[in-house]
Short mmCIF file of N, CA and C in Angstrom, two decimals:
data_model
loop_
_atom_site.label_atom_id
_atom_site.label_comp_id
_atom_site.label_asym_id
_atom_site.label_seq_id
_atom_site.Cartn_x
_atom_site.Cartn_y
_atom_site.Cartn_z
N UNK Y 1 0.83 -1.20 0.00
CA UNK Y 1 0.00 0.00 0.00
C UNK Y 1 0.87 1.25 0.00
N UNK Y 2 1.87 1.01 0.79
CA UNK Y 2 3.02 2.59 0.81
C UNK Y 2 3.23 2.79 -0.58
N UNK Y 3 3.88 1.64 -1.05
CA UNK Y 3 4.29 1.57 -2.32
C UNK Y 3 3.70 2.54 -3.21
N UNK Y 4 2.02 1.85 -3.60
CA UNK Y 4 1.33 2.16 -4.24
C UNK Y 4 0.97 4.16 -4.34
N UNK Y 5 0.80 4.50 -2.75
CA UNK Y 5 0.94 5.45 -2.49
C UNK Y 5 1.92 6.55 -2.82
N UNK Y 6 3.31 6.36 -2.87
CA UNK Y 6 4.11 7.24 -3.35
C UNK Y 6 4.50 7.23 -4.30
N UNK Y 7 4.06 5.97 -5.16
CA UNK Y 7 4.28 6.47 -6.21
C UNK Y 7 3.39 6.94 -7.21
N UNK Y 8 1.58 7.17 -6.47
CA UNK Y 8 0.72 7.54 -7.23
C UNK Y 8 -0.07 6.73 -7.92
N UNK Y 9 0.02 5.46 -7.58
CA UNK Y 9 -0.46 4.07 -8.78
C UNK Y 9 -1.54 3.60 -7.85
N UNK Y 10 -2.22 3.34 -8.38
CA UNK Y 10 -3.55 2.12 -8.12
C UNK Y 10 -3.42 0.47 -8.53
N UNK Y 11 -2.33 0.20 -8.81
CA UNK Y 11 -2.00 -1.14 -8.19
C UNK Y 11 -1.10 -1.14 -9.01
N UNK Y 12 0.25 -2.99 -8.73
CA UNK Y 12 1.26 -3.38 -9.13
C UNK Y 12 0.72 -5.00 -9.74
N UNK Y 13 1.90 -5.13 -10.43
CA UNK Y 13 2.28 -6.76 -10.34
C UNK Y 13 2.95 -7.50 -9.38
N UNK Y 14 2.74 -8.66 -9.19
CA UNK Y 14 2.61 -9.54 -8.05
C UNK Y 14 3.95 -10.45 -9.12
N UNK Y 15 5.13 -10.94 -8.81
CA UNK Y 15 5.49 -11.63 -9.12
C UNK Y 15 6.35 -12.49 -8.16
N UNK Y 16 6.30 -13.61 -8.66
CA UNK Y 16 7.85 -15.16 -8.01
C UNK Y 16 8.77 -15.14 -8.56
N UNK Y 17 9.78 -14.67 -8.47
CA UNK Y 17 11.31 -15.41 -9.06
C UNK Y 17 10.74 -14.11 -10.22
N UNK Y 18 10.94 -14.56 -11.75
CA UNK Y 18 10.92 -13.90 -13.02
C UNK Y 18 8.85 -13.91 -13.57
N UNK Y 19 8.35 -14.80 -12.56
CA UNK Y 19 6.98 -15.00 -13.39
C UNK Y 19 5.94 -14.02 -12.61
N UNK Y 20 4.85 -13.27 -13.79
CA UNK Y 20 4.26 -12.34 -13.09
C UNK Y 20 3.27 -13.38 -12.17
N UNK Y 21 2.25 -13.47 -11.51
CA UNK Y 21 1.44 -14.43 -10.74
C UNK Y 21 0.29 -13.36 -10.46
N UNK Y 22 -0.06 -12.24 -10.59
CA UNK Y 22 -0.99 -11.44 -10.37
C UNK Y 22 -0.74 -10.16 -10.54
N UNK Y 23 -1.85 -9.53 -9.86
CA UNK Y 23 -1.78 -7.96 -10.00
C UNK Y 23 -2.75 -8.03 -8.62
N UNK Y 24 -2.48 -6.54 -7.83
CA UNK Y 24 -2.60 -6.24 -6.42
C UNK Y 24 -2.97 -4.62 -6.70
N UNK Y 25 -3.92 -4.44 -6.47
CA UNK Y 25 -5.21 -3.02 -6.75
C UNK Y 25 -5.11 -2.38 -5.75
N UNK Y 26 -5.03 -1.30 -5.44
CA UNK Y 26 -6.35 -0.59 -4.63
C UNK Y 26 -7.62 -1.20 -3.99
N UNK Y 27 -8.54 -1.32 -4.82
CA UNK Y 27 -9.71 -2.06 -4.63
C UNK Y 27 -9.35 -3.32 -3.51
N UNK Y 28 -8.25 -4.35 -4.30
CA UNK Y 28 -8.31 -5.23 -2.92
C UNK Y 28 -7.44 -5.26 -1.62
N UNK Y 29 -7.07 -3.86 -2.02
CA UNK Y 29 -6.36 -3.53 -0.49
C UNK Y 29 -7.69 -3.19 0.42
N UNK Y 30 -9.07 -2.32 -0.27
CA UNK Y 30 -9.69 -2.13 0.50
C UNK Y 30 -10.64 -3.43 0.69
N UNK Y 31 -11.12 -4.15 -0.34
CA UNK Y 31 -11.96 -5.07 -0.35
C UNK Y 31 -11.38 -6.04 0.82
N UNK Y 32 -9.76 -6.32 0.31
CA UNK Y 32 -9.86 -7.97 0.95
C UNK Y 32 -9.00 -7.88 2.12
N UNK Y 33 -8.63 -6.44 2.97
CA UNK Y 33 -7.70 -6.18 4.24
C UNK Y 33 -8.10 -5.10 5.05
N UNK Y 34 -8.62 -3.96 4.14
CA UNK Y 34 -9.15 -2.97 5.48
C UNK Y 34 -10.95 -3.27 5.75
N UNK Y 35 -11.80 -3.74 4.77
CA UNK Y 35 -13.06 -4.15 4.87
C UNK Y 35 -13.75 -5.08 6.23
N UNK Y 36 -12.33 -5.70 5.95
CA UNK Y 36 -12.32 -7.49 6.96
C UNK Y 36 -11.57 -7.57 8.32
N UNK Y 37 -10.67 -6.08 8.47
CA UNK Y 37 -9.70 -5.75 9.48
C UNK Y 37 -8.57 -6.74 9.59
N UNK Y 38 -7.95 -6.77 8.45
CA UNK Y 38 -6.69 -7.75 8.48
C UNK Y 38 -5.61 -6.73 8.56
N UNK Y 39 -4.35 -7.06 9.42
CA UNK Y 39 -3.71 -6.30 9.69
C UNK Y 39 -2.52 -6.32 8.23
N UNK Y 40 -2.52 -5.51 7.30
CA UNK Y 40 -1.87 -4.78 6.28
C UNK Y 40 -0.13 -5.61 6.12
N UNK Y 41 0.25 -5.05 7.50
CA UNK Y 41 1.54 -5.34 7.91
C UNK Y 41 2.09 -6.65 7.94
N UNK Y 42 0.63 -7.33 8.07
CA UNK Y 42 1.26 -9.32 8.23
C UNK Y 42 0.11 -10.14 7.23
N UNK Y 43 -0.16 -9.58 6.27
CA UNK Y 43 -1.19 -9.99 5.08
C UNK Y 43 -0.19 -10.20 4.12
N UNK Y 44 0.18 -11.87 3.72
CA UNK Y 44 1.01 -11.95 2.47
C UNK Y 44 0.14 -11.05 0.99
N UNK Y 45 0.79 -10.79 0.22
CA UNK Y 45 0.45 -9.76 -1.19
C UNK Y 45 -0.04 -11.02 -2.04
N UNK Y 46 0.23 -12.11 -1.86
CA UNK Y 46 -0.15 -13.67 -2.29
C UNK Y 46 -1.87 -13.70 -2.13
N UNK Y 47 -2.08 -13.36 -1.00
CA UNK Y 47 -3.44 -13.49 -0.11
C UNK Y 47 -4.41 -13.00 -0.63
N UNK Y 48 -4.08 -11.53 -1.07
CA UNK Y 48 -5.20 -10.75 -1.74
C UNK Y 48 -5.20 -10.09 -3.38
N UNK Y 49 -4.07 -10.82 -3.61
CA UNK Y 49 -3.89 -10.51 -4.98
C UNK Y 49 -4.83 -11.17 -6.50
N UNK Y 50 -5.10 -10.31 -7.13
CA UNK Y 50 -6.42 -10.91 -8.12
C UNK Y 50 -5.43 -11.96 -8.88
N UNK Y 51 -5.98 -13.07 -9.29
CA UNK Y 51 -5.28 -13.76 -10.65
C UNK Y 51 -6.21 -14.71 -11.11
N UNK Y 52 -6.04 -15.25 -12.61
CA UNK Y 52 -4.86 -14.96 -13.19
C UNK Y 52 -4.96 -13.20 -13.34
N UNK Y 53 -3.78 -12.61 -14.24
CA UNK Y 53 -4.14 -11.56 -14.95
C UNK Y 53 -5.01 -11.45 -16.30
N UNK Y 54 -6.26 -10.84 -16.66
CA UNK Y 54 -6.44 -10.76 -17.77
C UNK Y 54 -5.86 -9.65 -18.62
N UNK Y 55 -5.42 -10.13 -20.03
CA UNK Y 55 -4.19 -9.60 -20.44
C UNK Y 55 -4.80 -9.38 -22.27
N UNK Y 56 -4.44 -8.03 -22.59
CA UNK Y 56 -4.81 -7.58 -24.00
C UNK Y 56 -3.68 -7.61 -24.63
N UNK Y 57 -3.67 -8.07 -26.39
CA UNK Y 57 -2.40 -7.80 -26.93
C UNK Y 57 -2.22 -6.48 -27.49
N UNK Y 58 -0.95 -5.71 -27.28
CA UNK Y 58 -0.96 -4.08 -27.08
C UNK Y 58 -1.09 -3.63 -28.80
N UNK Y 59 -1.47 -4.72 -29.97
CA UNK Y 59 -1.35 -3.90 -31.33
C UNK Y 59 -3.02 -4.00 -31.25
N UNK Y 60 -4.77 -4.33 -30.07
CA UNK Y 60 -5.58 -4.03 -29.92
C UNK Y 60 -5.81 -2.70 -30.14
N UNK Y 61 -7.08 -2.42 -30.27
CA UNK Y 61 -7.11 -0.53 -30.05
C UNK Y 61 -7.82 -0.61 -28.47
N UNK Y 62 -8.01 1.02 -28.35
CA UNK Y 62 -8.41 1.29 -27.12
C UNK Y 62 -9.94 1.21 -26.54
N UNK Y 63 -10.81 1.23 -27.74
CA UNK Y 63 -11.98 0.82 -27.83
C UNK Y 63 -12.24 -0.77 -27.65
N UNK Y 64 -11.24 -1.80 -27.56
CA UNK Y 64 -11.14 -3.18 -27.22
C UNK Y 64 -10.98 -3.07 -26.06
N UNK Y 65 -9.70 -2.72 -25.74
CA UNK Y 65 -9.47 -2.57 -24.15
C UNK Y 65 -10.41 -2.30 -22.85
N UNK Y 66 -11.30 -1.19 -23.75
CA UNK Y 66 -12.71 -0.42 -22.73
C UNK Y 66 -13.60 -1.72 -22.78
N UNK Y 67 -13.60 -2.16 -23.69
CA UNK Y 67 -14.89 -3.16 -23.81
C UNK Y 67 -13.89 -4.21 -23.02
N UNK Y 68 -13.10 -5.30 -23.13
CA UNK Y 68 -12.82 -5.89 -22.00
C UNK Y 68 -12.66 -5.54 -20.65
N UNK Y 69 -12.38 -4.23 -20.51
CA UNK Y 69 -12.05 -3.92 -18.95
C UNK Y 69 -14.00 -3.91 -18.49
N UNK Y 70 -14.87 -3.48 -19.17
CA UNK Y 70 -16.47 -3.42 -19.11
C UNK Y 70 -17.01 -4.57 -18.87
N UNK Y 71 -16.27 -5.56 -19.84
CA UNK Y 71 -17.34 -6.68 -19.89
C UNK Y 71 -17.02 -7.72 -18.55
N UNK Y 72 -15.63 -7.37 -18.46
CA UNK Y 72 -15.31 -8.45 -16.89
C UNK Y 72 -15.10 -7.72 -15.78
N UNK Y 73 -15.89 -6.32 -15.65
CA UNK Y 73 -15.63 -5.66 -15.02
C UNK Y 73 -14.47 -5.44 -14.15
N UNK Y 74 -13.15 -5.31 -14.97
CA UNK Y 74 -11.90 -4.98 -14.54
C UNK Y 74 -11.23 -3.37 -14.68
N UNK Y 75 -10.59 -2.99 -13.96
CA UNK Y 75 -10.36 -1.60 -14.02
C UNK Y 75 -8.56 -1.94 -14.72
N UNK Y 76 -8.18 -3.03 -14.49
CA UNK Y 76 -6.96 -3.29 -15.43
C UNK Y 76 -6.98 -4.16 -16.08
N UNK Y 77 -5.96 -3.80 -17.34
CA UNK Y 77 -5.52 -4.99 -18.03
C UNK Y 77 -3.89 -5.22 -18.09
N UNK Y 78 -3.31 -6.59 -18.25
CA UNK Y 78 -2.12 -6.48 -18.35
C UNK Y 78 -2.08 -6.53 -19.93
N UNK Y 79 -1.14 -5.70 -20.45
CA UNK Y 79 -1.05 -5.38 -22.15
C UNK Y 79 0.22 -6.70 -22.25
N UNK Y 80 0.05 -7.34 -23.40
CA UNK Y 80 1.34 -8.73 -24.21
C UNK Y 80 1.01 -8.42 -25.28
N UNK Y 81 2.33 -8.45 -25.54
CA UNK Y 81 3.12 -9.09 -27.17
C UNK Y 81 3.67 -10.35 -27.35
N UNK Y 82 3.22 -10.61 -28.31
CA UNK Y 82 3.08 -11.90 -28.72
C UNK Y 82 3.10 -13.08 -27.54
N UNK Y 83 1.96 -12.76 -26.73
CA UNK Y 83 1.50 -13.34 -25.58
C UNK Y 83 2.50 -13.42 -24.24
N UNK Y 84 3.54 -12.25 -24.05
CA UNK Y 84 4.37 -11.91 -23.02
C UNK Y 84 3.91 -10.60 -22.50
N UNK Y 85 3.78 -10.43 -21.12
CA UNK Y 85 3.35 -9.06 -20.64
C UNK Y 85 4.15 -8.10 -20.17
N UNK Y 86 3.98 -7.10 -20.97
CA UNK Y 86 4.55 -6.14 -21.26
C UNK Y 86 4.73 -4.69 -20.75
N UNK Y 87 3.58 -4.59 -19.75
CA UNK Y 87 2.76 -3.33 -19.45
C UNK Y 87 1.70 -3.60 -19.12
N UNK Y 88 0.75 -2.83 -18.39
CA UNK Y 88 -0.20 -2.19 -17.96
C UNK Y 88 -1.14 -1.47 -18.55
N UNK Y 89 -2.42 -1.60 -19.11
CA UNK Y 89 -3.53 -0.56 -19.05
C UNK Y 89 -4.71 -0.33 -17.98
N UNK Y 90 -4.97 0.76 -17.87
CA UNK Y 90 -6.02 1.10 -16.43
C UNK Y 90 -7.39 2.05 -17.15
N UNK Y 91 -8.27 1.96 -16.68
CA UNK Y 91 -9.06 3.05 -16.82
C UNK Y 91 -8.96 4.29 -16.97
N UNK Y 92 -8.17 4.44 -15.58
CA UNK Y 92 -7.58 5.77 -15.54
C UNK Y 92 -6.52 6.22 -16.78
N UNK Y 93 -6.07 5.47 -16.77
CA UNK Y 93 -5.01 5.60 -18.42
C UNK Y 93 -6.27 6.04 -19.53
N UNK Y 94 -7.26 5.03 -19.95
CA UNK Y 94 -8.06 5.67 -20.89
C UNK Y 94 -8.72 7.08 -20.54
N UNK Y 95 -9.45 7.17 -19.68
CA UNK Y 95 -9.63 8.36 -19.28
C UNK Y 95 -8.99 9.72 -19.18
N UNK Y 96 -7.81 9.33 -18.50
CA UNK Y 96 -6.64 10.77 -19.32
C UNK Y 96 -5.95 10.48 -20.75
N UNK Y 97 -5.99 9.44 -21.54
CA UNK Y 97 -6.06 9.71 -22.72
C UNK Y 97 -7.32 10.55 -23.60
N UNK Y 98 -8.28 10.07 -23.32
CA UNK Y 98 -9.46 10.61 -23.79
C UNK Y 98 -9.43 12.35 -23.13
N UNK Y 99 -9.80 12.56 -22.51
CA UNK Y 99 -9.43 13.99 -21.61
C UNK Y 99 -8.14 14.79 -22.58
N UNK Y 100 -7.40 13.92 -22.68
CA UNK Y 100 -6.34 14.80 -23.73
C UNK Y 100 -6.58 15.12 -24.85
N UNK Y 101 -7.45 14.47 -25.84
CA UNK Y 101 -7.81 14.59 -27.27
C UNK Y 101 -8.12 15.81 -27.52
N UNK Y 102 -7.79 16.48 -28.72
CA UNK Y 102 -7.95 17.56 -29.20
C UNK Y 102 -9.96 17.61 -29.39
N UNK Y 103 -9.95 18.79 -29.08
CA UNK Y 103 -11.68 18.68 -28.75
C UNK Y 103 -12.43 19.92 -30.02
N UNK Y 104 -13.30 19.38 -30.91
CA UNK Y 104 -13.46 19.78 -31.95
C UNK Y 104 -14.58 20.85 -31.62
#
């Protein structure tokens, strides 16, 4: 959660050794540790972490992305090339993309 905090992000990847194994939100910091009163400090990141990741390939457009993050109601996706993950897309990413577009 510090993490997440200073550096401004609404969640990370969860990985073992070299393999990613999840992604760890916001949401289930609040859902699955402050909701339930689990103490933060001694909650493995294993415990409450979503998986698998659902994962878009990044030559998709952004109008795919919205519709998968909609339809499985996910606020992320992990972006792969040629089925390796690569990056991150968020809502919030579309949203300040969109917000940026030149406005006619």
């Amino acid at each position: 959660a510090a993490l997440m905090r200073d550096r401004n992000i609404g969640s990370l990847f969860v990985s073992r050794g070299n393999e990613v194994i999840g992604i760890l939100t916001d949401t289930d910091m609040v859902r699955r540790v402050v909701a339930v009163g689990l103490d933060a400090s001694k909650t493995p990141v294993e415990q409450i972490m979503s998986a698998p990741i659902l994962t878009i390939e990044e030559n998709r457009t952004l109008l795919d992305a919205n519709d998968m993050m909609a339809g499985s109601h996910l606020r992320h996706l992990g972006v792969a090339r040629d089925g390796k993950l690569v990056g991150m897309i968020s809502v919030r990413d579309l949203v300040v993309f969109l917000t940026n577009l030149p406005r006619k």
